[in-house]
PDB file of C-alpha atoms in Angstrom:
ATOM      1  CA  UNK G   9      -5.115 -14.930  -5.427  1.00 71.00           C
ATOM      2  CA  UNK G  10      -4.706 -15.645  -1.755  1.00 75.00           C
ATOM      3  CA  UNK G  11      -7.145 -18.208  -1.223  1.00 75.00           C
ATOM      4  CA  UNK G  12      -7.113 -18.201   3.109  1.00 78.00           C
ATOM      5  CA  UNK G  13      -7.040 -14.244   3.150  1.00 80.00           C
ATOM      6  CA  UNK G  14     -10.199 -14.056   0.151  1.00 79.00           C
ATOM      7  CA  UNK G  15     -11.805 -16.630   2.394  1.00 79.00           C
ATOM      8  CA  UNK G  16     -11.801 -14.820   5.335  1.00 81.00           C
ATOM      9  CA  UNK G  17     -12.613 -11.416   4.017  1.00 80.00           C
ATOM     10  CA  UNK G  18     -16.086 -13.696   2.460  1.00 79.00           C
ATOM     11  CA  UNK G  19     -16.631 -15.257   5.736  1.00 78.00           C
ATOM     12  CA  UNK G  20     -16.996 -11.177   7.229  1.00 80.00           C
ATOM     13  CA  UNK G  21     -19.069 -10.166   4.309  1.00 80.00           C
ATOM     14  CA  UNK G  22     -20.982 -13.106   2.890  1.00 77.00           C
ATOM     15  CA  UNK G  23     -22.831 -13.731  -0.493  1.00 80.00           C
ATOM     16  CA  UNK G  24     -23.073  -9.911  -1.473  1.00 83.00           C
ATOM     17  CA  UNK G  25     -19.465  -9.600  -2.038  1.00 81.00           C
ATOM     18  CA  UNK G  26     -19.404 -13.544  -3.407  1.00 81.00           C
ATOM     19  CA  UNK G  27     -21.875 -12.232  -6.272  1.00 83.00           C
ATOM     20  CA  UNK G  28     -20.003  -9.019  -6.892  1.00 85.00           C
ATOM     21  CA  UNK G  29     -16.863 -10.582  -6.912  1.00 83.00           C
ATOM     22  CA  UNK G  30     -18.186 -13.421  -9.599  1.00 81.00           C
ATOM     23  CA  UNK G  31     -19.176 -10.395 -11.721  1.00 83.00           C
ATOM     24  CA  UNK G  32     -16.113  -8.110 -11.530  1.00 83.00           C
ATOM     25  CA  UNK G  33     -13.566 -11.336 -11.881  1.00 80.00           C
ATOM     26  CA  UNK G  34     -15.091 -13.301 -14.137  1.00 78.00           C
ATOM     27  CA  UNK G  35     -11.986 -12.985 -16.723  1.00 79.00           C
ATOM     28  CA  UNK G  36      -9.421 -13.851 -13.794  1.00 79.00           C
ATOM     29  CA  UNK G  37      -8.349 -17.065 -13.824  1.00 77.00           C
ATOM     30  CA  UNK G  38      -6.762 -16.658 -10.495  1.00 75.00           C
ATOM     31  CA  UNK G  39     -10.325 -16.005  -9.002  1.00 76.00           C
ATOM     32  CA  UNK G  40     -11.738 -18.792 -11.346  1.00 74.00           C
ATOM     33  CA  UNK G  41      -9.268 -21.452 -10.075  1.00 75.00           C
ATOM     34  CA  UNK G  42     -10.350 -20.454  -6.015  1.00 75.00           C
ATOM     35  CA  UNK G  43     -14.322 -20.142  -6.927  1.00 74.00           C
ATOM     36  CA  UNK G  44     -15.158 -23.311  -6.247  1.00 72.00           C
ATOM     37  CA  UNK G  45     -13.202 -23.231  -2.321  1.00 69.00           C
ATOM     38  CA  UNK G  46     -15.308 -19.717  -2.125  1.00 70.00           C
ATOM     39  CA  UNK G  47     -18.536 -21.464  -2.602  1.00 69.00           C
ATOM     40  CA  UNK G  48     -18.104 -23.172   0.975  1.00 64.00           C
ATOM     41  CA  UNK G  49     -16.704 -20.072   2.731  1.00 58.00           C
ATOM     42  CA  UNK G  50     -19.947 -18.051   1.764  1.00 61.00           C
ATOM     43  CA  UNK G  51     -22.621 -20.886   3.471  1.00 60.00           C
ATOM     44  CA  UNK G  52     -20.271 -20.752   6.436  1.00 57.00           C
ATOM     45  CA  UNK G  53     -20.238 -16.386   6.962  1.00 53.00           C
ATOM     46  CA  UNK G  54     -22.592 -15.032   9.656  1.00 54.00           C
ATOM     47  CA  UNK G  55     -25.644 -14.080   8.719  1.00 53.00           C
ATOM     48  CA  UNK G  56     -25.878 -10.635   9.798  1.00 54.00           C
ATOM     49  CA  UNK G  57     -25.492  -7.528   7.284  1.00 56.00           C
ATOM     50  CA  UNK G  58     -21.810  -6.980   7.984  1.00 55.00           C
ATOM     51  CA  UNK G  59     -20.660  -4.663   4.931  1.00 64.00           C
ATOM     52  CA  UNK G  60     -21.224  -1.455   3.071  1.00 80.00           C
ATOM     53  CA  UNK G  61     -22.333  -1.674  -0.700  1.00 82.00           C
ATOM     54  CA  UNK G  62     -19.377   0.305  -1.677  1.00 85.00           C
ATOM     55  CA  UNK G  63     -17.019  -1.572   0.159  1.00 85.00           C
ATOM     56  CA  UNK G  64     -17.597  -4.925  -1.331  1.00 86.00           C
ATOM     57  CA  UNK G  65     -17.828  -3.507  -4.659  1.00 86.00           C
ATOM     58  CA  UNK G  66     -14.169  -1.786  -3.916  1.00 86.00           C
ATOM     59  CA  UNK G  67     -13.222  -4.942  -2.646  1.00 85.00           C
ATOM     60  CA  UNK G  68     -14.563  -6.666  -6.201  1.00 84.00           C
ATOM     61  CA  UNK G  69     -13.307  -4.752  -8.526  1.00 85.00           C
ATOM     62  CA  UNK G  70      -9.537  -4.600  -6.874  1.00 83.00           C
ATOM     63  CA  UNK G  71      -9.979  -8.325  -5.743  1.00 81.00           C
ATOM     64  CA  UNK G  72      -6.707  -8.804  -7.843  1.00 79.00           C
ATOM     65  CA  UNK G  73      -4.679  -6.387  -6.211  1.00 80.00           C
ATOM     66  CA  UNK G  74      -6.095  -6.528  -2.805  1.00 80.00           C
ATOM     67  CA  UNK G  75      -5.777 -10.624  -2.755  1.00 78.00           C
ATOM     68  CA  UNK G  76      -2.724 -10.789  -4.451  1.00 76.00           C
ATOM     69  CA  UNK G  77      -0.087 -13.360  -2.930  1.00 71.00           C
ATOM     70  CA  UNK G  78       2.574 -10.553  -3.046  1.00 70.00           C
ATOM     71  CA  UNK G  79       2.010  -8.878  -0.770  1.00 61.00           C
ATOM     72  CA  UNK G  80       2.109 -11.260   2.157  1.00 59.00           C
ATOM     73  CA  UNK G  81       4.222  -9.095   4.387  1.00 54.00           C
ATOM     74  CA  UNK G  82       3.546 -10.896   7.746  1.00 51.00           C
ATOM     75  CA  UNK G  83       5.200 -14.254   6.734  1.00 50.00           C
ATOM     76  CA  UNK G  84       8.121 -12.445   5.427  1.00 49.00           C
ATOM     77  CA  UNK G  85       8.474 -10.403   8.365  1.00 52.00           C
ATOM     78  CA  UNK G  86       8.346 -13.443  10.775  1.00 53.00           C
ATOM     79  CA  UNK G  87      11.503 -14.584   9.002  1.00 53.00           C
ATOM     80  CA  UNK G  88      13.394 -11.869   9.517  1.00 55.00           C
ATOM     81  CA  UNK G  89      12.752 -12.156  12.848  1.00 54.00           C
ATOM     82  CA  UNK G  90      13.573 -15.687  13.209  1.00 57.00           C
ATOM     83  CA  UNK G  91      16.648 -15.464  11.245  1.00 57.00           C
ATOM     84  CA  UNK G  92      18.309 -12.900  13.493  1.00 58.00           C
ATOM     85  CA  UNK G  93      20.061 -14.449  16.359  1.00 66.00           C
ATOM     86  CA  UNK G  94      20.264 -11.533  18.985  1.00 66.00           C
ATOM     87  CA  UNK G  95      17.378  -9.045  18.801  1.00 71.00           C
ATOM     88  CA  UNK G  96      17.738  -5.448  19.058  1.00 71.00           C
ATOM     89  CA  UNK G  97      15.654  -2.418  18.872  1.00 73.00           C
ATOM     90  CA  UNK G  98      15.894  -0.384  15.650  1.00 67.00           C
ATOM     91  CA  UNK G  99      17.727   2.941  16.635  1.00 70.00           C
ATOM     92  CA  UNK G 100      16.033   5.989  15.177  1.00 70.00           C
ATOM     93  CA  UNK G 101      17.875   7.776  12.317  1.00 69.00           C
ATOM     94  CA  UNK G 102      21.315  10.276  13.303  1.00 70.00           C
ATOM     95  CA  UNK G 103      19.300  13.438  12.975  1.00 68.00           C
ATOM     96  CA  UNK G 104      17.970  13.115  16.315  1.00 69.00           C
ATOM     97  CA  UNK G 105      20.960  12.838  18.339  1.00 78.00           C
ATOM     98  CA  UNK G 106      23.075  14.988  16.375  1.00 79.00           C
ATOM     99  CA  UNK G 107      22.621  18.606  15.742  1.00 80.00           C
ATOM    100  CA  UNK G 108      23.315  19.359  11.484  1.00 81.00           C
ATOM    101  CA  UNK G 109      22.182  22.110   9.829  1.00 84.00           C
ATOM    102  CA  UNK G 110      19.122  22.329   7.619  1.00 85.00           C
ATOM    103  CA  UNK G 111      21.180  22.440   4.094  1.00 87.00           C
ATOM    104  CA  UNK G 112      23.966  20.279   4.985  1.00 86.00           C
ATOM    105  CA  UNK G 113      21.058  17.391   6.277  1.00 85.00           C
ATOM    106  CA  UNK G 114      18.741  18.477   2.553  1.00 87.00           C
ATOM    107  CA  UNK G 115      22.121  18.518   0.570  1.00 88.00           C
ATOM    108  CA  UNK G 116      22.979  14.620   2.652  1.00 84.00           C
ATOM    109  CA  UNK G 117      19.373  13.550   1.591  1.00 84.00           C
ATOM    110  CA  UNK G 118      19.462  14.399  -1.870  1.00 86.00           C
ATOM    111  CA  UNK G 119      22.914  12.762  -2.315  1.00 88.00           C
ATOM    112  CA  UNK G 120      21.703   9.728  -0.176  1.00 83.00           C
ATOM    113  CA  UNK G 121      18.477   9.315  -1.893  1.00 85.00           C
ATOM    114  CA  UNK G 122      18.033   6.851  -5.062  1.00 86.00           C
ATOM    115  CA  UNK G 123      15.609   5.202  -7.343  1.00 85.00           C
ATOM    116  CA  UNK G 124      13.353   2.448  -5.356  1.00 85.00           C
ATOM    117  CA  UNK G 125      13.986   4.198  -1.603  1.00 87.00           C
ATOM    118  CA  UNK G 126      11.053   3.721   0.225  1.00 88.00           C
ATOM    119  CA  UNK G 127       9.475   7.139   1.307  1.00 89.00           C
ATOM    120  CA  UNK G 128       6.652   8.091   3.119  1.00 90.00           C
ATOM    121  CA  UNK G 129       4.646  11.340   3.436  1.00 92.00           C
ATOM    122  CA  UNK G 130       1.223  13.065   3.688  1.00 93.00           C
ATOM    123  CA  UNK G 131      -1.054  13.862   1.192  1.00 91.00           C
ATOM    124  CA  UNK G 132      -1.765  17.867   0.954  1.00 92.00           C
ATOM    125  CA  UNK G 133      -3.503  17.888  -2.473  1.00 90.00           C
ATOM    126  CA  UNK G 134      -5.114  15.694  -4.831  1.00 88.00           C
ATOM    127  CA  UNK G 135      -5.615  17.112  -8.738  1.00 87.00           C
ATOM    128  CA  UNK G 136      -6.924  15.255 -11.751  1.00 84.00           C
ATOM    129  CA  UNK G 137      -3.213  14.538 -13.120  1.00 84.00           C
ATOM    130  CA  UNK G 138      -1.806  13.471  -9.608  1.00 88.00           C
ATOM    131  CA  UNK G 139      -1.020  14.687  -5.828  1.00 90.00           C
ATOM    132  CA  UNK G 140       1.381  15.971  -3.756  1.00 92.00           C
ATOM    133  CA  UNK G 141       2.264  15.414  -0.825  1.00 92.00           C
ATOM    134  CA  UNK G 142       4.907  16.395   2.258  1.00 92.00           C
ATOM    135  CA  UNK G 143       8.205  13.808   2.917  1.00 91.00           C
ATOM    136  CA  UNK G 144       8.219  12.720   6.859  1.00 90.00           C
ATOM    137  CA  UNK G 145      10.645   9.919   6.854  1.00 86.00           C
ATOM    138  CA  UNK G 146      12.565   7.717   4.880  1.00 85.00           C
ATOM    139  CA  UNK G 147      12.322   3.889   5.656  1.00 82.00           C
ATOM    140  CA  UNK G 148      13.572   0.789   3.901  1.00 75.00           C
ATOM    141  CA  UNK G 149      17.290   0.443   4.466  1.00 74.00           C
ATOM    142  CA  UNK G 150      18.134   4.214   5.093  1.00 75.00           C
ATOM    143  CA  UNK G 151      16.077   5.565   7.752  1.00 78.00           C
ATOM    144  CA  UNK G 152      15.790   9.023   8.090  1.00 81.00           C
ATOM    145  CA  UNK G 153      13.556  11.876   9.705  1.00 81.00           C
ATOM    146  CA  UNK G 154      12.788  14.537   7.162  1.00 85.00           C
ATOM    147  CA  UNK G 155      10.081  15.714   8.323  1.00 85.00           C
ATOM    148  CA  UNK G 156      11.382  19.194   9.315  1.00 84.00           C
ATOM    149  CA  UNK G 157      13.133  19.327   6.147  1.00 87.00           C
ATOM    150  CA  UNK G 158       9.213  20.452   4.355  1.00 88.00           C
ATOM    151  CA  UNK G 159      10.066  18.931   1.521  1.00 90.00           C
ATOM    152  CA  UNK G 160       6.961  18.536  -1.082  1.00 91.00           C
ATOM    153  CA  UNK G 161       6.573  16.304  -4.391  1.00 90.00           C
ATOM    154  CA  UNK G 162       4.726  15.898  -7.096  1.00 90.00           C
ATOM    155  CA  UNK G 163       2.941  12.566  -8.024  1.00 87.00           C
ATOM    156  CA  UNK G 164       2.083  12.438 -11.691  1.00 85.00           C
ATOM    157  CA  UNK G 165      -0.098  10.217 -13.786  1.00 80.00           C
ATOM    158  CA  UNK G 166       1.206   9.534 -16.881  1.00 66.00           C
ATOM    159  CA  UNK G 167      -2.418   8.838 -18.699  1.00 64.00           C
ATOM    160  CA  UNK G 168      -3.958  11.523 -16.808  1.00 56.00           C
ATOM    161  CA  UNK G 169      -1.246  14.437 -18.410  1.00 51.00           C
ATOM    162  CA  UNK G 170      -1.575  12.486 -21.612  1.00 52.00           C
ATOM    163  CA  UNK G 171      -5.044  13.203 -21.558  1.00 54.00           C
ATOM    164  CA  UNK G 172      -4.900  16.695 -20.629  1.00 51.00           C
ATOM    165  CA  UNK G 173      -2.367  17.474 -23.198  1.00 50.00           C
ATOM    166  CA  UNK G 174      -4.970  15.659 -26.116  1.00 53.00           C
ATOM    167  CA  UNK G 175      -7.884  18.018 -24.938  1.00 49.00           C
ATOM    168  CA  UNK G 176      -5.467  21.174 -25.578  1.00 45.00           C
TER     169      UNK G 176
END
C-alpha cells in the first residue's frame, strides 16, 4: 500500500476510517506492515467531522485497490515530461481536419482497434450481469474521436452470467 497517499487520506478523515480500515484489512499484510506509521497520522488529523460513513467504509473495504502503489500515475507522468527534450502540444486525432465518411472512418476503427487499446465512453445502462455504454474517444497511443461514430458495447461479468445461467 502507498503509505504517504493512505496517510494523507487519514489525516482528512481521522480515527473513523483508522478503525474501519483495521477491521476491513486485517488479513492484508500490506496494511499490517504500514499500521504502525498510521497510528501517528490519525493523532495528527483535524478534529472536525470531515467524512461520510459510507465513504470511509468504501474507502476500507477497497483500501487495497484504492492505495495500491500501481497506480501512481503522477510520478510516471512527470517523467515523460522530463524525458522529452522539445515540448509540443498533442494534436487532436485526423478526423477533425479531414472530412471521411462514416463507414470508411467505422471500417478504419475496427481494423485499427486491438486487445489492450485504451477506450473511453459513457455509461447508458447498468444491469445485474454488466453495462453498456457509448465509445467517445480512443486514447493511449492511437487517439481518435469516435464519438459521432454511436458506437455502443457491452460490459459483461463473467460471475454475474454464471450465476444467472445456474438459477435457470
Amino acid at each position: 500500500m502507498d503509505r504517504d497517499l493512505l496517510r494523507q487520506c487519514l489525516t482528512y478523515h481521522g480515527e473513523s476510517l483508522f478503525n474501519k480500515l483495521k477491521c476491513e484489512q486485517t488479513e492484508n499484510p500490506d496494511f499490517q506492515a504500514v499500521v504502525s506509521d498510521l497510528c501517528k497520522a490519525t493523532n495528527e488529523s483535524r478534529g472536525e467531522d470531515q467524512g461520510s460513513p459510507l465513504v470511509e467504509q468504501f474507502i476500507a473495504r477497497k483500501a487495497d485497490i484504492l492505495f495500491c502503489p500501481a497506480w501512481k500515475t503522477a510520478t510516471l507522468q512527470e517523467e515523460e515530461h522530463e524525458a522529452e527534450e522539445d515540448p509540443y502540444a498533442i494534436m487532436p486525432p485526423v478526423e477533425l481536419f479531414m472530412e471521411v465518411s462514416y463507414e470508411e472512418r467505422r471500417s478504419m476503427l475496427y481494423r485499427d482497434l486491438e486487445r489492450g487499446d485504451i477506450v473511453v465512453g459513457r455509461i447508458n445502462n447498468i444491469r445485474e450481469y454488466g453495462f453498456f455504454l457509448t465509445l467517445l474517444c480512443m486514447a493511449g497511443g492511437l487517439k481518435r474521436d469516435i464519438e459521432d461514430l454511436e458506437l455502443s458495447v457491452g460490459c459483461f461479468c463473467y460471475e454475474c452470467l454464471v450465476s444467472s445461467t445456474e438459477r435457470c
